[in-house]
XYZ file of C-alpha atoms in Angstrom:
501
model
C 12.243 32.119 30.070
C 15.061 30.177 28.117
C 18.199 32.893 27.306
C 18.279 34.485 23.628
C 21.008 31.566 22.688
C 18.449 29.387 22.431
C 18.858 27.408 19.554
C 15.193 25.368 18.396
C 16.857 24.473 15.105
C 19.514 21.682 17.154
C 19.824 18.251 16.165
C 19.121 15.969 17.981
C 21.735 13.260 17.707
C 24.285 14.703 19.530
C 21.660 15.310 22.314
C 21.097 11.523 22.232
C 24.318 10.252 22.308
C 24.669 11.823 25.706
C 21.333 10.930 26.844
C 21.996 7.158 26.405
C 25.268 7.170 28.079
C 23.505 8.986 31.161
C 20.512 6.415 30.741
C 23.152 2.941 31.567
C 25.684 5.058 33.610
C 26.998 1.605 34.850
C 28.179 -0.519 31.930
C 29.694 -4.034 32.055
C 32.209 -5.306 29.521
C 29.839 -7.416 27.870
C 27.359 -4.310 27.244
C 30.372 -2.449 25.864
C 31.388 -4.982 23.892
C 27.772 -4.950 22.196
C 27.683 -1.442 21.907
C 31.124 -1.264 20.367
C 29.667 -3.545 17.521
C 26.404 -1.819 17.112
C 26.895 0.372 14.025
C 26.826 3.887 14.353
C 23.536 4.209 12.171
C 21.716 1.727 14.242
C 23.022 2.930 17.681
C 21.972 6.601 16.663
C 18.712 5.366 15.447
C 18.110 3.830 18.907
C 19.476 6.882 20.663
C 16.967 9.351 18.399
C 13.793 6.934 19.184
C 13.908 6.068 22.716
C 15.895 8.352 24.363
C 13.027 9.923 27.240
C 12.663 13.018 29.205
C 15.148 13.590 31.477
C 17.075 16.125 33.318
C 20.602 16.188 32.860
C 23.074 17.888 35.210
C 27.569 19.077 34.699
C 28.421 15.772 37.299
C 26.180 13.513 34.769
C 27.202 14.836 31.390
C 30.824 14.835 32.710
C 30.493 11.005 33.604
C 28.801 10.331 30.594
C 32.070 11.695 28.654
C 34.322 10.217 30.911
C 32.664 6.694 29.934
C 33.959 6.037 26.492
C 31.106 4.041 25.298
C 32.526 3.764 22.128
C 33.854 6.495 19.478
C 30.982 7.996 18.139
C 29.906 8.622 21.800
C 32.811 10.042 22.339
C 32.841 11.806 19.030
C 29.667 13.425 20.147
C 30.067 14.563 23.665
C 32.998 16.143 22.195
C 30.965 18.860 20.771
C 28.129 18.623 23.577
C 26.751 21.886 25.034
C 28.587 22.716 27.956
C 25.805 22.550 30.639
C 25.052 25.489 33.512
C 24.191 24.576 36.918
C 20.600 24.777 36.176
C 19.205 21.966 34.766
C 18.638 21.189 31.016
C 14.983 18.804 30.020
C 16.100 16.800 27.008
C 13.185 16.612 24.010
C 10.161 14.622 25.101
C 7.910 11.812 23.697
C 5.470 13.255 20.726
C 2.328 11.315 21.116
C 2.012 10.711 16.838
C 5.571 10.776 15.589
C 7.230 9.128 18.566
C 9.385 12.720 19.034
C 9.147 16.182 18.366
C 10.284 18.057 15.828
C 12.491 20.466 17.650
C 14.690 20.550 20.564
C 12.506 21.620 23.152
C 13.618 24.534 23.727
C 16.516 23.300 24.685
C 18.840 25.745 27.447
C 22.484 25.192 26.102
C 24.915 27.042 23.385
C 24.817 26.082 19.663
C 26.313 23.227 18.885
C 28.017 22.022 15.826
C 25.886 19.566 13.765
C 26.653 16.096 14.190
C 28.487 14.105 11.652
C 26.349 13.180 8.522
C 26.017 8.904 8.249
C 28.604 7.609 5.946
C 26.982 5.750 2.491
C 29.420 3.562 2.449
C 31.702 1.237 5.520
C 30.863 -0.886 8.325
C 28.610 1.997 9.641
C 26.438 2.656 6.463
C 22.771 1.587 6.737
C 22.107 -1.470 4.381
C 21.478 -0.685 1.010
C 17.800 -0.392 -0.478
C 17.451 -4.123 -2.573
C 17.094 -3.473 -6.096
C 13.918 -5.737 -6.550
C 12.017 -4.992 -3.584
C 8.031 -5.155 -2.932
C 7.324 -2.560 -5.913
C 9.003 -4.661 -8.192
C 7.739 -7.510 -7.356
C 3.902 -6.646 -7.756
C 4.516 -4.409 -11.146
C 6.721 -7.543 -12.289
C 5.657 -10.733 -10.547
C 1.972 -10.421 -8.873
C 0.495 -8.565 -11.936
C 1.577 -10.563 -14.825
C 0.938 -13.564 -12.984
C -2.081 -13.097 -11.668
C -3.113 -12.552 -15.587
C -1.455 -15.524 -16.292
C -4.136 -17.754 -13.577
C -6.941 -16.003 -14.592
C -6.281 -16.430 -18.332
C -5.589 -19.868 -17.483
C -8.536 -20.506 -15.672
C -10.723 -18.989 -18.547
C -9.207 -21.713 -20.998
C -9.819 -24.304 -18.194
C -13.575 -23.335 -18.026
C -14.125 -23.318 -22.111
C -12.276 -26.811 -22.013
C -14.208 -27.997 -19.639
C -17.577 -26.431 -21.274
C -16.622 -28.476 -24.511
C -15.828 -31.795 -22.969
C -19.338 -31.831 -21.285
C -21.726 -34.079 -21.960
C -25.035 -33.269 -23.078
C -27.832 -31.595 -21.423
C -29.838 -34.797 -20.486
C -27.932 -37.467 -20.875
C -26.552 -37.243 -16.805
C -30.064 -36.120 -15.440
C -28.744 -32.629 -15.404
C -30.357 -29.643 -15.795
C -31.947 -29.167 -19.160
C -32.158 -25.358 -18.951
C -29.784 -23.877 -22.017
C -29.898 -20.162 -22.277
C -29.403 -17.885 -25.739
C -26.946 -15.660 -24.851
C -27.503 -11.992 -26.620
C -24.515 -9.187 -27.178
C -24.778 -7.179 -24.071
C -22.689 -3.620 -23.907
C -19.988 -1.784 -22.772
C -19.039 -0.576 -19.561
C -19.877 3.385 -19.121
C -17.182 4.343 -18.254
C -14.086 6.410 -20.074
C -12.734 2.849 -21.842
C -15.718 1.830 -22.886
C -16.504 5.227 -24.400
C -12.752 4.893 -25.817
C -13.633 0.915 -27.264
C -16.791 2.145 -28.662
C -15.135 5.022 -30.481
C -11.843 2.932 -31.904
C -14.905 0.637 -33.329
C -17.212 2.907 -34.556
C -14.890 5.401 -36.268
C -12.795 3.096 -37.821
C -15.490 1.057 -39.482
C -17.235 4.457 -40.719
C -13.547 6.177 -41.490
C -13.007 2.387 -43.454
C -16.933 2.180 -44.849
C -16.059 6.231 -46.391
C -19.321 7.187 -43.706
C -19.153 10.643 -42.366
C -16.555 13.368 -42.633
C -13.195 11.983 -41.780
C -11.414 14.974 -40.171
C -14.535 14.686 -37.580
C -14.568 10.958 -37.042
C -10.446 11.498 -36.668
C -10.507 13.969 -33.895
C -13.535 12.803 -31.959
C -11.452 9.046 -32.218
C -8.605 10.924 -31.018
C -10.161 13.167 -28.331
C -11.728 9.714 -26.606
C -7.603 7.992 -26.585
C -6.553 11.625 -25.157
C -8.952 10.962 -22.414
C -8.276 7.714 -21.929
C -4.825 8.334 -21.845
C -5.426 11.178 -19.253
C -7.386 8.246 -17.089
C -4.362 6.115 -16.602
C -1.391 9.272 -16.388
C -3.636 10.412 -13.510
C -3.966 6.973 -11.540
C -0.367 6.646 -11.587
C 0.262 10.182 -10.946
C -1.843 9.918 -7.585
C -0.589 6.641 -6.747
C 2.708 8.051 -7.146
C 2.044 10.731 -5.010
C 0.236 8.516 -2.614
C 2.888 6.172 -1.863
C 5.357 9.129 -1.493
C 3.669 11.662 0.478
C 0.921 9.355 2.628
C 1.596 6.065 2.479
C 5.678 6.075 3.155
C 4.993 8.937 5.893
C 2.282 6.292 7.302
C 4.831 3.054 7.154
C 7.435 5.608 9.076
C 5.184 6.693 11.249
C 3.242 2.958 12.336
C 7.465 1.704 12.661
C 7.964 4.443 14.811
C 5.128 3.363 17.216
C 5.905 -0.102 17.182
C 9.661 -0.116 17.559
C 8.855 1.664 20.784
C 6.457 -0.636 21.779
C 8.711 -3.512 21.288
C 11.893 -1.798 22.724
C 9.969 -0.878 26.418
C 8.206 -4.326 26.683
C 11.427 -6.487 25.983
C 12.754 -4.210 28.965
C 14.384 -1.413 27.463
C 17.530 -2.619 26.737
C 19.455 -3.086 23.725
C 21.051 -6.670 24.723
C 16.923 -7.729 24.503
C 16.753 -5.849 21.135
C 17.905 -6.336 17.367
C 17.064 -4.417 14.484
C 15.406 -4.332 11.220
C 16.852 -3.581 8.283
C 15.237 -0.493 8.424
C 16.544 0.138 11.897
C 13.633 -0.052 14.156
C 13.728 -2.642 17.512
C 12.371 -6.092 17.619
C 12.433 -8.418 20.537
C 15.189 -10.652 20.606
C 13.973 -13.641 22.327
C 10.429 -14.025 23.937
C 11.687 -14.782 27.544
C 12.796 -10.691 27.465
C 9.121 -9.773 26.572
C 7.242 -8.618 29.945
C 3.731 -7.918 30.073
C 4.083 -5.516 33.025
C 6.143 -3.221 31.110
C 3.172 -1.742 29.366
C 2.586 0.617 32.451
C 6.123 1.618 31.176
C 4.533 3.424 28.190
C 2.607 6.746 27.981
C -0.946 7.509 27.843
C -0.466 8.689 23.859
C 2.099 5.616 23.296
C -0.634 2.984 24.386
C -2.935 4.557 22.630
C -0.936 4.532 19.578
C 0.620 1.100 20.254
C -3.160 -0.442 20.982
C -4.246 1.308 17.640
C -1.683 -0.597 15.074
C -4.081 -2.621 12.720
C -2.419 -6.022 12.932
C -3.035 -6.119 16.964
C -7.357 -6.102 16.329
C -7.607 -8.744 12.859
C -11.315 -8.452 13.593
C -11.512 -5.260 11.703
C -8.140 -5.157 9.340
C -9.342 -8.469 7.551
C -13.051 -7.262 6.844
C -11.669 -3.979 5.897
C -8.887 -5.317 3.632
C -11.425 -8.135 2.414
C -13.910 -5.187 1.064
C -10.838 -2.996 -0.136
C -9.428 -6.248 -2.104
C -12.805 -7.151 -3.313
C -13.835 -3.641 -4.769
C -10.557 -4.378 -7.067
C -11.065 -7.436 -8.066
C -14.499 -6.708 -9.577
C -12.955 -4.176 -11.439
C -10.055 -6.483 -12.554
C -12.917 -9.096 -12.895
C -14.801 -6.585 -16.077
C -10.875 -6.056 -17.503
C -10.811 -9.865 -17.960
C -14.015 -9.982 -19.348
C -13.277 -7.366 -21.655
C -10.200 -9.348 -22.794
C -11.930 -12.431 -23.317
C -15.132 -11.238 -25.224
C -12.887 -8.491 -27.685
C -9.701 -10.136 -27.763
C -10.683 -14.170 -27.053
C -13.845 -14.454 -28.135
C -14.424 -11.976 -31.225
C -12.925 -13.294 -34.177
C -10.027 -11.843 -35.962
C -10.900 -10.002 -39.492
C -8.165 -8.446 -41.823
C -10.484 -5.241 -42.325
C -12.159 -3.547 -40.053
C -14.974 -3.011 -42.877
C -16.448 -6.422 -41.638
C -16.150 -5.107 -38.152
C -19.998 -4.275 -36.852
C -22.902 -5.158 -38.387
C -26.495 -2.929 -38.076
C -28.633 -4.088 -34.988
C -32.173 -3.032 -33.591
C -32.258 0.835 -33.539
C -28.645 2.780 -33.553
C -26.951 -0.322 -31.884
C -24.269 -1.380 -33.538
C -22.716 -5.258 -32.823
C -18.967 -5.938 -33.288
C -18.329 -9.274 -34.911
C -14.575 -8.902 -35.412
C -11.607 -6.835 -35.293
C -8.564 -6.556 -37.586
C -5.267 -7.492 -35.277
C -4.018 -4.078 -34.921
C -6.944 -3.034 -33.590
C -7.158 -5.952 -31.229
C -3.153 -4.584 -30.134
C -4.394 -1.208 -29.550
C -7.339 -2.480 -27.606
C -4.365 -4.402 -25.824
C -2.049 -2.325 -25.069
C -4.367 0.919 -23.815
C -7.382 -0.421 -22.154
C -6.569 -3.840 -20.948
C -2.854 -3.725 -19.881
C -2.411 -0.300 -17.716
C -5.563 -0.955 -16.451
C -4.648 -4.417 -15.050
C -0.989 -3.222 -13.385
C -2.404 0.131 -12.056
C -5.500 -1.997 -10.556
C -2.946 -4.582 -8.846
C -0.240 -1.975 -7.931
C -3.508 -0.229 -6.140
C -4.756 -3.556 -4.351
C -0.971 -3.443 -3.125
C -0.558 0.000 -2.336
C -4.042 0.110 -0.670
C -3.312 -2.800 1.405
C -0.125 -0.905 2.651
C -1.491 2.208 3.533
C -4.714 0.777 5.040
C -2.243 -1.952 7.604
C -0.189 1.810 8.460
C -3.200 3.154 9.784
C -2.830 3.650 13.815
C -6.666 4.599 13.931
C -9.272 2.687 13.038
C -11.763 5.388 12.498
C -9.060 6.697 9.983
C -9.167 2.991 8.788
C -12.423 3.109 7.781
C -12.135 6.237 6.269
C -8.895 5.435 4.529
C -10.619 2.538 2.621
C -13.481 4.524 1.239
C -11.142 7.513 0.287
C -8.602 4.629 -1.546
C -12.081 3.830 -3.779
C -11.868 7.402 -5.873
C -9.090 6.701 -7.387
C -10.713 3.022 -9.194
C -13.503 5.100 -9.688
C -11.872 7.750 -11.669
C -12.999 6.491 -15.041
C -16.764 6.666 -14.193
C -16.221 10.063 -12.991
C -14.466 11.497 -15.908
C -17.188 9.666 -18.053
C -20.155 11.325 -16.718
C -18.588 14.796 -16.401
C -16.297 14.782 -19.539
C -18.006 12.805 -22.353
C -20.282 14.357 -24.251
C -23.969 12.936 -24.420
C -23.045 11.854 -27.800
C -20.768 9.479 -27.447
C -22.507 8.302 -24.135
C -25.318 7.275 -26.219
C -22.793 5.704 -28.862
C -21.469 3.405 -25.950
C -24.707 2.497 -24.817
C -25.812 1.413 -28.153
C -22.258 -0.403 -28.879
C -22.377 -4.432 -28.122
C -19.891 -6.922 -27.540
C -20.373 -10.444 -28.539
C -20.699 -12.897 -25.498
C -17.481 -15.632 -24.731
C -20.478 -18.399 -25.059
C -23.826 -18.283 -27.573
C -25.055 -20.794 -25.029
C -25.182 -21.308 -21.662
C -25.951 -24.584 -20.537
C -26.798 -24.127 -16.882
C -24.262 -26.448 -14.877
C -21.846 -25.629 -11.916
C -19.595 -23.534 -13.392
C -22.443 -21.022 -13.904
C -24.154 -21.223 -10.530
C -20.731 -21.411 -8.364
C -17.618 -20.337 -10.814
C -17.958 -16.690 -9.595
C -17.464 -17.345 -6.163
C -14.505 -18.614 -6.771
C -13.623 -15.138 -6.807
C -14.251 -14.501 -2.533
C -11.677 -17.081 -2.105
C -9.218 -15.222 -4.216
C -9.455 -12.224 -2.013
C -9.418 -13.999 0.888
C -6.430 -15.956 0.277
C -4.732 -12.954 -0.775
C -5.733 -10.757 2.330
C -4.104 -13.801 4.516
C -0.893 -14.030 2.057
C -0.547 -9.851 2.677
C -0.803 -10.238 6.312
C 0.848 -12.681 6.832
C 3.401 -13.147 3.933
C 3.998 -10.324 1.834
C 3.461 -7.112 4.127
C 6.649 -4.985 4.548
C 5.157 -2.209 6.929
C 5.917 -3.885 9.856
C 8.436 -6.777 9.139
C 9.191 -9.194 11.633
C 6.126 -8.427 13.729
C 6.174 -10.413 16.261
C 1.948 -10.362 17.239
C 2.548 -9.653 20.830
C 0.196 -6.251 21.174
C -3.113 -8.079 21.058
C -3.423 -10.059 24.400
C -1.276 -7.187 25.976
C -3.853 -4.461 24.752
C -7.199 -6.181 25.601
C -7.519 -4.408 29.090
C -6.963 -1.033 27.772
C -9.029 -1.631 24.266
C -11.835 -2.547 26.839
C -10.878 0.314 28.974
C -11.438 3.010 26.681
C -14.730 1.310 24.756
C -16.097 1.161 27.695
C -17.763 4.486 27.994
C -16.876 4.460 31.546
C -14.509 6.599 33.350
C -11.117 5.581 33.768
């Protein structure tokens, strides 16, 4: 039973600055010359990650102090416990985090803490770039992909007009009446529908004003709530799940890399964010995998990137479930905004159809900028900034059941619109966005290749853009060097086996 002056609340650094002079108590000039230049962030970082179970003795810890590695070493055995002839177990691997949480009930004296890591100096950690992967989706990825696809609508309506004839070519002479088709029931179609609707009557002097006013503004309230609580939960996504994930995944893998390049900091660099990579692949040795725990192979043989076979389908289906819903956005813009012609009152706006439906045939520009500005535009960036943040999460899963499950729970938050739609609007105005219509981009279709095919186009998209993630743009794992997957066949096929080990 550990004495009463057990402390569980001890850090750990000071801990680990003994425990790697006791792990190399031999040291050559050259080491110490690399360890001298080693920053005191990084070398504590490697200390706090890899440092194993051991038992330390006085004769050790005094040779460890006597050592000098460099000054923060010394710095720290200077306020080291002052060990008992009985033997002290330094904290041990967690089989999730990497470490525990605590000391392990550690048998020594209080110590002080150890010195905080300066912000600034040669021994700061880099600074945090000021245009990193966020910025570069909210700023770069989502404007431009509406740039291509806007592009590639006015390619396709060019290319409609320049061609020839049905007939003339031998091609098909099948030409289709196109007919204004609806909304999309969800919350910004019921908001479209109401913009339209009340502003024509409110306009037309139809129906009492104060009650076409507040159910126009109760449908923008909802809307509004829509895209505040996307961003909210992706907010609170990326904080709380997906950064713990990234931590957690970098964790894994930096130990991964650090045993099989032979677990020694000469064979070693690190990332920016301070987590091993192999430095050369003549240091990388198969063998050392027997080096690693049960949990830590486990872990290691569970990082997405080591199976492809299952992270592309998966990220394929995630990527593909928003670009459908990116896909109705753009359609939305084309047929309102594109297509519909621009009218200087919104009088003109809608014109009587078969039963209640009601046809819009134009919209004034300020409605067209509203339309803009609250359906279209959040709902394009939050839909990209979720493909990213998706991906991210979903290539920080170490489990591929959780993988799975990961990708379906990322779907609620796309879906939020439809679910606030059928629980929140009343019947009502369900019915009046049923019964609203939207002209069509074409009166005609001519039936031709860009019918038939033009839509597939979009499977490429996400394909290429799955590949570009994994291999280009993903930050969860930088500099991964895609040496788990030949190492981990044996055990994957080990433990799918259904056999006993």
């Amino acid at each position: 039973m550990p004495p009463p002056w057990v402390d569980d609340r001890i850090e750990y650094d000071q801990l680990r600055n003994l425990c790697t002079a006791i792990e190399r108590p031999r040291i050559n000039n050259e080491d110490l010359d690399r360890y001298q230049k080693t920053t005191e962030a990084h070398a504590l970082h490697l200390r706090d990650e890899f440092c194993r179970q051991r038992h330390v003795s006085d004769d050790l810890a005094a040779a460890a102090i006597r050592m000098q590695l460099s000054h923060f070493l010394a710095g720290a055995c200077k306020h080291a416990v002052k060990f008992s002839k009985s033997r002290a177990v330094l904290p041990e691997a967690d089989g999730h985090l990497g470490f525990l949480d605590r000391s392990s009930k550690l048998t020594r004296e209080v110590a002080e803490p150890a010195p905080p890591t300066p912000d600034a100096g040669p021994q700061a950690l880099p600074p945090k770039p000021w245009f990193g992967a966020q910025e570069y989706v909210l700023f770069v990825i989502a404007p431009g992909s509406a740039f291509v696809a806007l592009a590639f609508v006015v390619f396709l309506r060019h290319f409609e007009a320049r061609q020839t004839p049905s007939g003339e070519d031998g091609g098909d002479l099948e030409v289709v009446d196109r007919e204004p088709e609806g909304l999309d029931e969800d919350v910004y179609g019921a908001g479209i529908a109401a913009l339209v609707r009340d502003s024509y009557s409110m306009i037309d002097g139809k129906g009492d004003f104060i009650l076409r006013c507040s159910r126009l503004a109760s449908s923008f309230l909802l809307m509004a709530f829509v895209v505040f609580l996307q961003i909210y939960l992706i907010k609170q996504m990326q904080a709380l799940v997906a950064s713990r994930a990234v931590t957690e995944i970098r964790s894994i893998y930096g130990r991964y890399e650090f045993v099989m390049y032979g677990a020694d900091v000469t064979h070693n660099y690190l990332t920016p964010n301070g987590f091993p990579r192999g430095l050369d692949e003549k240091y990388f040795d198969a063998s050392n995998f027997a080096r690693l725990t049960g949990d830590e192979k486990d872990l290691a043989c569970n990082i997405p990137f080591s199976q492809m076979q299952i992270l592309v389908p998966i990220l394929f289906i995630w990527t593909l479930t928003i670009v459908a819903d990116l896909r109705r956005c753009g359609d939305l813009f084309v047929r309102l905004i594109l297509a519909t012609p621009t009218i200087t009152s919104m009088k003109d706006a809608v014109v009587e159809g078969d039963g209640e439906c009601e046809i819009i045939v134009g919209l004034t520009k300020e409605v067209k900028a509203m339309l803009l500005s609250t359906c279209m535009i959040p709902r394009w960036m939050i839909d990209v900034y979720l493909l990213w943040l998706g991906c991210r999460w979903l290539c920080a899963t170490p489990n591929f059941g959780d993988l799975l499950l990961n990708s379906v729970a990322l779907e609620f938050v796309v879906l939020l619109k439809d679910t606030l739609f059928i629980g929140v609007v009343p019947d009502r105005n369900k019915r009046a966005t049923q019964s609203t219509l939207i002209q069509p981009w074409q009166k005609q279709e001519r039936a031709n290749y860009r019918v038939f095919l033009s839509a597939f186009v979009l499977v490429l998209v996400s394909f290429s853009w799955v590949f570009y993630y994994i291999y280009r743009f993903q930050a969860v794992l930088p500099d991964y060097k895609w040496d788990v997957h030949e190492v981990c066949k044996s055990y994957i096929q080990s433990i799918t086996s259904g056999k006993s080990r």
